[in-house]
PDB file of C-alpha atoms in Angstrom:
ATOM      1  CA  MET A   1      12.009  25.430 -15.905  1.00 60.00           C
ATOM      2  CA  SER A   2      11.511  24.673 -12.223  1.00 65.00           C
ATOM      3  CA  GLU A   3      13.456  26.319  -9.420  1.00 71.00           C
ATOM      4  CA  GLN A   4      15.155  23.011  -8.549  1.00 70.00           C
ATOM      5  CA  GLN A   5      16.500  22.674 -12.085  1.00 71.00           C
ATOM      6  CA  TYR A   6      17.528  26.318 -12.413  1.00 76.00           C
ATOM      7  CA  PHE A   7      19.257  26.749  -9.057  1.00 79.00           C
ATOM      8  CA  LYS A   8      21.289  23.575  -9.336  1.00 82.00           C
ATOM      9  CA  PHE A   9      24.907  23.436  -8.249  1.00 86.00           C
ATOM     10  CA  SER A  10      27.406  22.285 -10.873  1.00 89.00           C
ATOM     11  CA  ASN A  11      31.181  21.958 -11.090  1.00 94.00           C
ATOM     12  CA  ILE A  12      31.437  25.083 -13.252  1.00 94.00           C
ATOM     13  CA  VAL A  13      30.583  27.197 -10.198  1.00 95.00           C
ATOM     14  CA  VAL A  14      33.931  26.160  -8.691  1.00 96.00           C
ATOM     15  CA  ILE A  15      35.994  25.593 -11.841  1.00 97.00           C
ATOM     16  CA  ALA A  16      35.278  28.940 -13.561  1.00 96.00           C
ATOM     17  CA  PRO A  17      36.376  31.263 -10.707  1.00 97.00           C
ATOM     18  CA  LEU A  18      39.336  28.983  -9.968  1.00 97.00           C
ATOM     19  CA  LEU A  19      40.538  29.210 -13.575  1.00 97.00           C
ATOM     20  CA  ALA A  20      40.024  32.974 -13.598  1.00 97.00           C
ATOM     21  CA  VAL A  21      42.103  33.465 -10.449  1.00 97.00           C
ATOM     22  CA  LEU A  22      44.818  31.018 -11.522  1.00 97.00           C
ATOM     23  CA  SER A  23      45.173  32.709 -14.906  1.00 97.00           C
ATOM     24  CA  ILE A  24      45.844  36.199 -13.532  1.00 97.00           C
ATOM     25  CA  TRP A  25      48.193  34.904 -10.821  1.00 97.00           C
ATOM     26  CA  THR A  26      50.075  32.694 -13.290  1.00 97.00           C
ATOM     27  CA  VAL A  27      50.725  35.630 -15.637  1.00 97.00           C
ATOM     28  CA  PHE A  28      51.940  37.763 -12.729  1.00 97.00           C
ATOM     29  CA  LEU A  29      54.265  35.018 -11.448  1.00 96.00           C
ATOM     30  CA  ILE A  30      55.701  34.546 -14.952  1.00 96.00           C
ATOM     31  CA  GLU A  31      56.498  38.256 -15.040  1.00 96.00           C
ATOM     32  CA  LEU A  32      58.327  37.975 -11.709  1.00 95.00           C
ATOM     33  CA  ARG A  33      60.129  34.746 -12.575  1.00 95.00           C
ATOM     34  CA  PHE A  34      61.480  35.901 -15.915  1.00 95.00           C
ATOM     35  CA  HIS A  35      61.796  39.595 -15.037  1.00 93.00           C
ATOM     36  CA  MET A  36      59.285  40.605 -17.674  1.00 93.00           C
ATOM     37  CA  ASN A  37      56.958  43.573 -17.969  1.00 94.00           C
ATOM     38  CA  LEU A  38      53.835  42.848 -19.981  1.00 95.00           C
ATOM     39  CA  ASN A  39      52.229  46.254 -19.554  1.00 94.00           C
ATOM     40  CA  ASP A  40      52.784  46.932 -23.249  1.00 94.00           C
ATOM     41  CA  TYR A  41      50.138  44.268 -23.948  1.00 96.00           C
ATOM     42  CA  GLY A  42      47.467  46.342 -22.265  1.00 96.00           C
ATOM     43  CA  VAL A  43      44.854  48.472 -23.989  1.00 97.00           C
ATOM     44  CA  TYR A  44      46.377  51.593 -25.545  1.00 97.00           C
ATOM     45  CA  PRO A  45      43.460  53.734 -26.717  1.00 97.00           C
ATOM     46  CA  ARG A  46      42.955  54.610 -30.366  1.00 96.00           C
ATOM     47  CA  THR A  47      46.000  52.834 -31.694  1.00 96.00           C
ATOM     48  CA  PHE A  48      45.996  49.726 -33.845  1.00 96.00           C
ATOM     49  CA  SER A  49      48.632  47.999 -31.693  1.00 94.00           C
ATOM     50  CA  GLY A  50      46.595  48.785 -28.593  1.00 95.00           C
ATOM     51  CA  LEU A  51      43.711  46.602 -29.800  1.00 96.00           C
ATOM     52  CA  LYS A  52      45.488  43.455 -28.637  1.00 96.00           C
ATOM     53  CA  GLY A  53      44.979  44.600 -25.080  1.00 96.00           C
ATOM     54  CA  ILE A  54      41.226  44.118 -25.388  1.00 97.00           C
ATOM     55  CA  PHE A  55      41.671  40.400 -24.695  1.00 96.00           C
ATOM     56  CA  LEU A  56      45.088  40.455 -22.976  1.00 97.00           C
ATOM     57  CA  SER A  57      44.809  43.326 -20.508  1.00 97.00           C
ATOM     58  CA  PRO A  58      42.541  41.508 -17.968  1.00 97.00           C
ATOM     59  CA  PHE A  59      45.402  39.068 -17.247  1.00 97.00           C
ATOM     60  CA  ILE A  60      48.048  41.742 -16.611  1.00 97.00           C
ATOM     61  CA  HIS A  61      48.536  43.524 -13.287  1.00 96.00           C
ATOM     62  CA  GLY A  62      51.033  46.111 -12.186  1.00 92.00           C
ATOM     63  CA  SER A  63      51.627  45.035  -8.572  1.00 93.00           C
ATOM     64  CA  VAL A  64      50.739  42.476  -5.916  1.00 94.00           C
ATOM     65  CA  GLU A  65      48.288  44.950  -4.378  1.00 94.00           C
ATOM     66  CA  HIS A  66      46.608  45.472  -7.740  1.00 94.00           C
ATOM     67  CA  LEU A  67      46.390  41.714  -8.239  1.00 96.00           C
ATOM     68  CA  TYR A  68      45.092  41.023  -4.740  1.00 95.00           C
ATOM     69  CA  ASN A  69      42.387  43.711  -4.951  1.00 94.00           C
ATOM     70  CA  ASN A  70      41.022  42.052  -8.090  1.00 96.00           C
ATOM     71  CA  THR A  71      41.308  38.425  -6.989  1.00 97.00           C
ATOM     72  CA  ILE A  72      38.482  38.113  -4.447  1.00 96.00           C
ATOM     73  CA  PRO A  73      35.853  40.161  -6.360  1.00 97.00           C
ATOM     74  CA  LEU A  74      36.681  38.266  -9.561  1.00 97.00           C
ATOM     75  CA  ALA A  75      36.254  34.901  -7.838  1.00 97.00           C
ATOM     76  CA  VAL A  76      33.038  35.817  -5.995  1.00 97.00           C
ATOM     77  CA  LEU A  77      31.312  37.472  -8.958  1.00 97.00           C
ATOM     78  CA  THR A  78      32.344  34.768 -11.428  1.00 97.00           C
ATOM     79  CA  ALA A  79      30.977  32.077  -9.114  1.00 97.00           C
ATOM     80  CA  SER A  80      27.733  34.052  -8.707  1.00 96.00           C
ATOM     81  CA  LEU A  81      27.393  34.448 -12.465  1.00 96.00           C
ATOM     82  CA  CYS A  82      27.934  30.735 -13.084  1.00 95.00           C
ATOM     83  CA  PHE A  83      25.457  29.663 -10.419  1.00 94.00           C
ATOM     84  CA  PHE A  84      22.605  32.078 -11.046  1.00 94.00           C
ATOM     85  CA  TYR A  85      23.070  32.535 -14.814  1.00 94.00           C
ATOM     86  CA  ARG A  86      24.752  29.280 -15.760  1.00 92.00           C
ATOM     87  CA  ARG A  87      23.407  29.013 -19.311  1.00 91.00           C
ATOM     88  CA  ILE A  88      24.587  32.451 -20.388  1.00 95.00           C
ATOM     89  CA  ALA A  89      27.689  32.778 -18.197  1.00 96.00           C
ATOM     90  CA  LEU A  90      30.242  32.090 -20.947  1.00 96.00           C
ATOM     91  CA  ARG A  91      28.484  34.457 -23.339  1.00 96.00           C
ATOM     92  CA  VAL A  92      28.456  37.228 -20.738  1.00 97.00           C
ATOM     93  CA  LEU A  93      32.152  36.742 -19.945  1.00 97.00           C
ATOM     94  CA  LEU A  94      33.330  36.750 -23.571  1.00 97.00           C
ATOM     95  CA  TRP A  95      31.187  39.659 -24.663  1.00 97.00           C
ATOM     96  CA  GLY A  96      32.000  41.457 -21.429  1.00 97.00           C
ATOM     97  CA  ILE A  97      35.747  41.228 -21.987  1.00 97.00           C
ATOM     98  CA  PHE A  98      35.451  42.314 -25.619  1.00 98.00           C
ATOM     99  CA  LEU A  99      33.006  45.213 -25.218  1.00 98.00           C
ATOM    100  CA  SER A 100      34.527  46.634 -22.037  1.00 97.00           C
ATOM    101  CA  GLY A 101      37.990  46.494 -23.598  1.00 97.00           C
ATOM    102  CA  LEU A 102      36.705  48.117 -26.782  1.00 97.00           C
ATOM    103  CA  LEU A 103      35.015  50.936 -24.850  1.00 97.00           C
ATOM    104  CA  THR A 104      38.242  51.505 -22.925  1.00 97.00           C
ATOM    105  CA  TRP A 105      40.112  51.658 -26.240  1.00 97.00           C
ATOM    106  CA  VAL A 106      37.645  54.285 -27.484  1.00 97.00           C
ATOM    107  CA  ILE A 107      37.356  56.592 -24.444  1.00 96.00           C
ATOM    108  CA  GLY A 108      40.600  55.951 -22.559  1.00 96.00           C
ATOM    109  CA  ARG A 109      43.525  58.274 -21.960  1.00 95.00           C
ATOM    110  CA  PRO A 110      46.705  57.691 -23.994  1.00 94.00           C
ATOM    111  CA  SER A 111      48.184  55.173 -21.563  1.00 94.00           C
ATOM    112  CA  PHE A 112      48.333  51.407 -21.097  1.00 96.00           C
ATOM    113  CA  HIS A 113      45.195  50.172 -19.326  1.00 97.00           C
ATOM    114  CA  ILE A 114      45.662  46.827 -17.561  1.00 96.00           C
ATOM    115  CA  GLY A 115      43.947  44.665 -14.958  1.00 96.00           C
ATOM    116  CA  ALA A 116      40.819  42.561 -14.476  1.00 97.00           C
ATOM    117  CA  SER A 117      38.884  45.395 -12.848  1.00 96.00           C
ATOM    118  CA  GLY A 118      37.038  46.091 -16.099  1.00 96.00           C
ATOM    119  CA  VAL A 119      35.715  42.524 -16.091  1.00 97.00           C
ATOM    120  CA  ILE A 120      34.774  42.873 -12.409  1.00 97.00           C
ATOM    121  CA  TYR A 121      32.678  45.927 -13.252  1.00 98.00           C
ATOM    122  CA  VAL A 122      31.047  43.988 -16.085  1.00 98.00           C
ATOM    123  CA  LEU A 123      30.050  41.188 -13.704  1.00 98.00           C
ATOM    124  CA  ALA A 124      28.876  43.475 -10.893  1.00 97.00           C
ATOM    125  CA  SER A 125      26.857  45.631 -13.274  1.00 97.00           C
ATOM    126  CA  PHE A 126      25.328  42.678 -15.120  1.00 97.00           C
ATOM    127  CA  ILE A 127      24.334  40.762 -11.972  1.00 97.00           C
ATOM    128  CA  PHE A 128      22.798  43.872 -10.418  1.00 97.00           C
ATOM    129  CA  PHE A 129      20.768  45.058 -13.410  1.00 97.00           C
ATOM    130  CA  LYS A 130      19.764  41.577 -14.595  1.00 96.00           C
ATOM    131  CA  GLY A 131      18.337  40.742 -11.180  1.00 94.00           C
ATOM    132  CA  ILE A 132      16.369  43.993 -11.078  1.00 94.00           C
ATOM    133  CA  PHE A 133      15.043  43.542 -14.611  1.00 94.00           C
ATOM    134  CA  SER A 134      14.028  39.933 -13.975  1.00 90.00           C
ATOM    135  CA  LYS A 135      11.879  40.858 -10.932  1.00 88.00           C
ATOM    136  CA  TYR A 136      12.483  37.338  -9.648  1.00 89.00           C
ATOM    137  CA  TYR A 137      12.833  37.447  -5.879  1.00 88.00           C
ATOM    138  CA  ARG A 138      16.040  35.394  -5.588  1.00 90.00           C
ATOM    139  CA  LEU A 139      17.812  37.330  -8.338  1.00 92.00           C
ATOM    140  CA  VAL A 140      16.653  40.642  -6.902  1.00 93.00           C
ATOM    141  CA  ALA A 141      18.062  39.544  -3.539  1.00 94.00           C
ATOM    142  CA  LEU A 142      21.369  38.773  -5.270  1.00 94.00           C
ATOM    143  CA  SER A 143      21.341  42.267  -6.794  1.00 95.00           C
ATOM    144  CA  LEU A 144      20.913  43.802  -3.350  1.00 95.00           C
ATOM    145  CA  ILE A 145      23.780  41.711  -1.984  1.00 95.00           C
ATOM    146  CA  VAL A 146      26.030  42.914  -4.806  1.00 95.00           C
ATOM    147  CA  VAL A 147      25.117  46.511  -4.022  1.00 93.00           C
ATOM    148  CA  PHE A 148      25.764  45.965  -0.323  1.00 94.00           C
ATOM    149  CA  ILE A 149      29.208  44.403  -0.875  1.00 94.00           C
ATOM    150  CA  TYR A 150      30.460  46.192  -3.991  1.00 93.00           C
ATOM    151  CA  GLY A 151      28.385  49.363  -4.061  1.00 91.00           C
ATOM    152  CA  SER A 152      31.445  51.477  -3.353  1.00 91.00           C
ATOM    153  CA  LEU A 153      32.854  50.455  -6.738  1.00 91.00           C
ATOM    154  CA  LEU A 154      30.484  52.937  -8.326  1.00 91.00           C
ATOM    155  CA  TRP A 155      32.699  55.853  -7.308  1.00 93.00           C
ATOM    156  CA  TYR A 156      35.602  54.551  -9.376  1.00 94.00           C
ATOM    157  CA  ILE A 157      33.812  54.941 -12.698  1.00 95.00           C
ATOM    158  CA  PHE A 158      34.706  58.606 -12.244  1.00 94.00           C
ATOM    159  CA  PRO A 159      38.221  60.127 -12.245  1.00 92.00           C
ATOM    160  CA  VAL A 160      38.491  60.336  -8.451  1.00 89.00           C
ATOM    161  CA  LYS A 161      41.986  58.887  -8.065  1.00 87.00           C
ATOM    162  CA  ASP A 162      45.148  59.106 -10.128  1.00 85.00           C
ATOM    163  CA  GLY A 163      46.650  55.900 -11.473  1.00 86.00           C
ATOM    164  CA  ILE A 164      43.295  54.108 -11.753  1.00 91.00           C
ATOM    165  CA  SER A 165      41.738  53.376 -15.122  1.00 94.00           C
ATOM    166  CA  TRP A 166      38.330  54.872 -14.483  1.00 96.00           C
ATOM    167  CA  GLU A 167      37.710  54.529 -18.226  1.00 96.00           C
ATOM    168  CA  GLY A 168      38.046  50.747 -17.917  1.00 96.00           C
ATOM    169  CA  HIS A 169      35.675  50.759 -14.962  1.00 97.00           C
ATOM    170  CA  LEU A 170      33.156  52.905 -16.810  1.00 97.00           C
ATOM    171  CA  GLY A 171      33.443  50.701 -19.890  1.00 97.00           C
ATOM    172  CA  GLY A 172      32.806  47.616 -17.759  1.00 97.00           C
ATOM    173  CA  PHE A 173      29.835  49.210 -16.019  1.00 97.00           C
ATOM    174  CA  ILE A 174      28.190  50.244 -19.297  1.00 97.00           C
ATOM    175  CA  THR A 175      28.906  46.839 -20.826  1.00 98.00           C
ATOM    176  CA  GLY A 176      27.281  45.026 -17.907  1.00 97.00           C
ATOM    177  CA  LEU A 177      24.178  47.190 -18.262  1.00 97.00           C
ATOM    178  CA  LEU A 178      23.951  46.526 -22.011  1.00 97.00           C
ATOM    179  CA  LEU A 179      24.381  42.779 -21.539  1.00 97.00           C
ATOM    180  CA  ALA A 180      21.694  42.753 -18.852  1.00 97.00           C
ATOM    181  CA  ILE A 181      19.315  44.366 -21.349  1.00 96.00           C
ATOM    182  CA  PHE A 182      20.108  42.408 -24.505  1.00 96.00           C
ATOM    183  CA  VAL A 183      21.257  38.959 -23.330  1.00 95.00           C
ATOM    184  CA  ARG A 184      18.177  36.923 -22.560  1.00 92.00           C
ATOM    185  CA  ALA A 185      18.185  34.514 -19.637  1.00 87.00           C
ATOM    186  CA  GLU A 186      15.635  31.803 -18.943  1.00 83.00           C
ATOM    187  CA  ILE A 187      14.237  32.642 -15.529  1.00 81.00           C
ATOM    188  CA  PRO A 188      12.394  29.934 -13.547  1.00 74.00           C
ATOM    189  CA  SER A 189       8.690  30.408 -13.024  1.00 68.00           C
ATOM    190  CA  PRO A 190       7.878  31.003  -9.357  1.00 64.00           C
ATOM    191  CA  LYS A 191       5.284  28.765  -7.766  1.00 64.00           C
ATOM    192  CA  LYS A 192       1.805  30.254  -7.735  1.00 62.00           C
ATOM    193  CA  PHE A 193      -1.011  29.528  -5.332  1.00 60.00           C
ATOM    194  CA  ASP A 194      -4.443  28.824  -6.725  1.00 58.00           C
ATOM    195  CA  TRP A 195      -5.714  32.310  -5.911  1.00 54.00           C
ATOM    196  CA  GLU A 196      -2.809  33.884  -7.846  1.00 57.00           C
ATOM    197  CA  LYS A 197      -3.778  32.218 -11.127  1.00 61.00           C
ATOM    198  CA  GLU A 198      -5.732  34.139 -13.732  1.00 64.00           C
ATOM    199  CA  ASP A 199      -8.459  31.502 -14.052  1.00 63.00           C
ATOM    200  CA  TYR A 200      -9.075  31.371 -10.296  1.00 64.00           C
ATOM    201  CA  ASN A 201     -12.771  31.193  -9.335  1.00 64.00           C
ATOM    202  CA  GLU A 202     -13.662  31.891  -5.712  1.00 61.00           C
ATOM    203  CA  GLU A 203     -16.991  30.085  -5.950  1.00 62.00           C
ATOM    204  CA  GLU A 204     -15.239  26.806  -6.780  1.00 66.00           C
ATOM    205  CA  ASP A 205     -12.758  27.059  -3.934  1.00 66.00           C
ATOM    206  CA  GLU A 206     -13.613  24.298  -1.426  1.00 68.00           C
ATOM    207  CA  PHE A 207     -11.930  26.152   1.400  1.00 65.00           C
ATOM    208  CA  LEU A 208     -13.869  29.388   0.887  1.00 62.00           C
ATOM    209  CA  GLN A 209     -17.098  27.423   0.638  1.00 67.00           C
ATOM    210  CA  GLN A 210     -16.787  26.743   4.366  1.00 69.00           C
ATOM    211  CA  PHE A 211     -17.378  30.455   5.155  1.00 67.00           C
ATOM    212  CA  ASP A 212     -20.384  32.689   4.636  1.00 64.00           C
ATOM    213  CA  GLU A 213     -20.327  36.225   3.223  1.00 66.00           C
ATOM    214  CA  ASN A 214     -19.545  37.585   6.710  1.00 67.00           C
ATOM    215  CA  GLY A 215     -16.558  35.335   7.164  1.00 63.00           C
ATOM    216  CA  ASN A 216     -18.243  32.995   9.642  1.00 70.00           C
ATOM    217  CA  PHE A 217     -17.382  29.329   9.486  1.00 68.00           C
ATOM    218  CA  ILE A 218     -20.144  27.041   8.339  1.00 74.00           C
ATOM    219  CA  GLU A 219     -20.206  23.308   7.964  1.00 64.00           C
ATOM    220  CA  LYS A 220     -20.501  21.988   4.467  1.00 60.00           C
ATOM    221  CA  LYS A 221     -23.865  20.420   3.639  1.00 55.00           C
ATOM    222  CA  ASP A 222     -22.460  17.052   2.642  1.00 55.00           C
ATOM    223  CA  HIS A 223     -20.648  16.896   5.965  1.00 52.00           C
ATOM    224  CA  GLN A 224     -23.906  17.574   7.849  1.00 51.00           C
ATOM    225  CA  ASP A 225     -25.777  14.957   5.847  1.00 54.00           C
ATOM    226  CA  HIS A 226     -23.070  12.491   6.638  1.00 53.00           C
ATOM    227  CA  GLN A 227     -23.480  13.149  10.345  1.00 53.00           C
ATOM    228  CA  ASN A 228     -27.287  12.686  10.133  1.00 55.00           C
ATOM    229  CA  GLU A 229     -27.063   9.309   8.523  1.00 56.00           C
ATOM    230  CA  SER A 230     -28.274   6.474  10.794  1.00 60.00           C
ATOM    231  CA  VAL A 231     -25.651   4.089  11.995  1.00 63.00           C
ATOM    232  CA  ARG A 232     -26.169   0.533  10.828  1.00 68.00           C
ATOM    233  CA  ILE A 233     -24.592  -2.281  12.825  1.00 68.00           C
ATOM    234  CA  THR A 234     -24.326  -5.803  11.426  1.00 69.00           C
ATOM    235  CA  TYR A 235     -23.670  -8.788  13.729  1.00 65.00           C
ATOM    236  CA  HIS A 236     -22.181 -12.068  12.578  1.00 66.00           C
ATOM    237  CA  LEU A 237     -22.947 -15.196  14.671  1.00 65.00           C
ATOM    238  CA  LYS A 238     -20.123 -17.620  14.847  1.00 67.00           C
ATOM    239  CA  LYS A 239     -21.240 -21.188  15.647  1.00 66.00           C
ATOM    240  CA  GLU A 240     -18.966 -23.676  17.375  1.00 66.00           C
ATOM    241  CA  PRO A 241     -18.276 -26.962  15.615  1.00 65.00           C
ATOM    242  CA  LYS A 242     -20.388 -29.947  16.779  1.00 62.00           C
ATOM    243  CA  GLY A 243     -18.814 -32.476  19.093  1.00 59.00           C
ATOM    244  CA  LYS A 244     -16.951 -29.916  21.148  1.00 53.00           C
ATOM    245  CA  GLY A 245     -18.124 -29.139  24.633  1.00 49.00           C
ATOM    246  CA  SER A 246     -16.896 -27.508  27.709  1.00 43.00           C
ATOM    247  CA  GLU A 247     -14.784 -29.517  30.129  1.00 41.00           C
TER     248      GLU A 247
END
């Protein structure tokens, strides 16, 4: 696959993050409108009823601040995933939600774990590690950008602050790493110059043939022979028609 085909903008790059943001804001506004509290639908570790939170918890947030802090990273990382890894984006999202939620259910404290931050850690971790593993210059650059913008997220996979589900963050981080290893992505082949190819032969290179072993420029033999060829000029005599004279 060529670079032009791989790095091609599509509507999903806009639609996917828009749907993700609208879904979490819609759930929060429904809670406010109908005076509901959906925290009980979050992940409650090691209980059968808490399993439903694996798929429901990313849409539930405890406050406007919690919702706002997750909105921008979710939109940016989802758009990046859909643009740079379009063919596997849906697979990464679905498996990311399931595995990160399941890990939270396994290792979490006995409390309701809610919020889209687990998914954000999945996306950040996947985009970073996948770019590094691919060794493709554009994807590596994307990995460095993710580190530059969201590198501070790494601290919150540890219990550094009360009231934050570090278990959900850790589960998302591990899930992103696993997906980067096991989910295969078709990476475009970078353009190679002739001298980068395995079958490259210096002796057949027309450009290098213009230099001697010391690097001095020399004229090619066929060019010299062409210069030594005698110039041949052919004249054509044009006769005037009979009966016409000068006045």
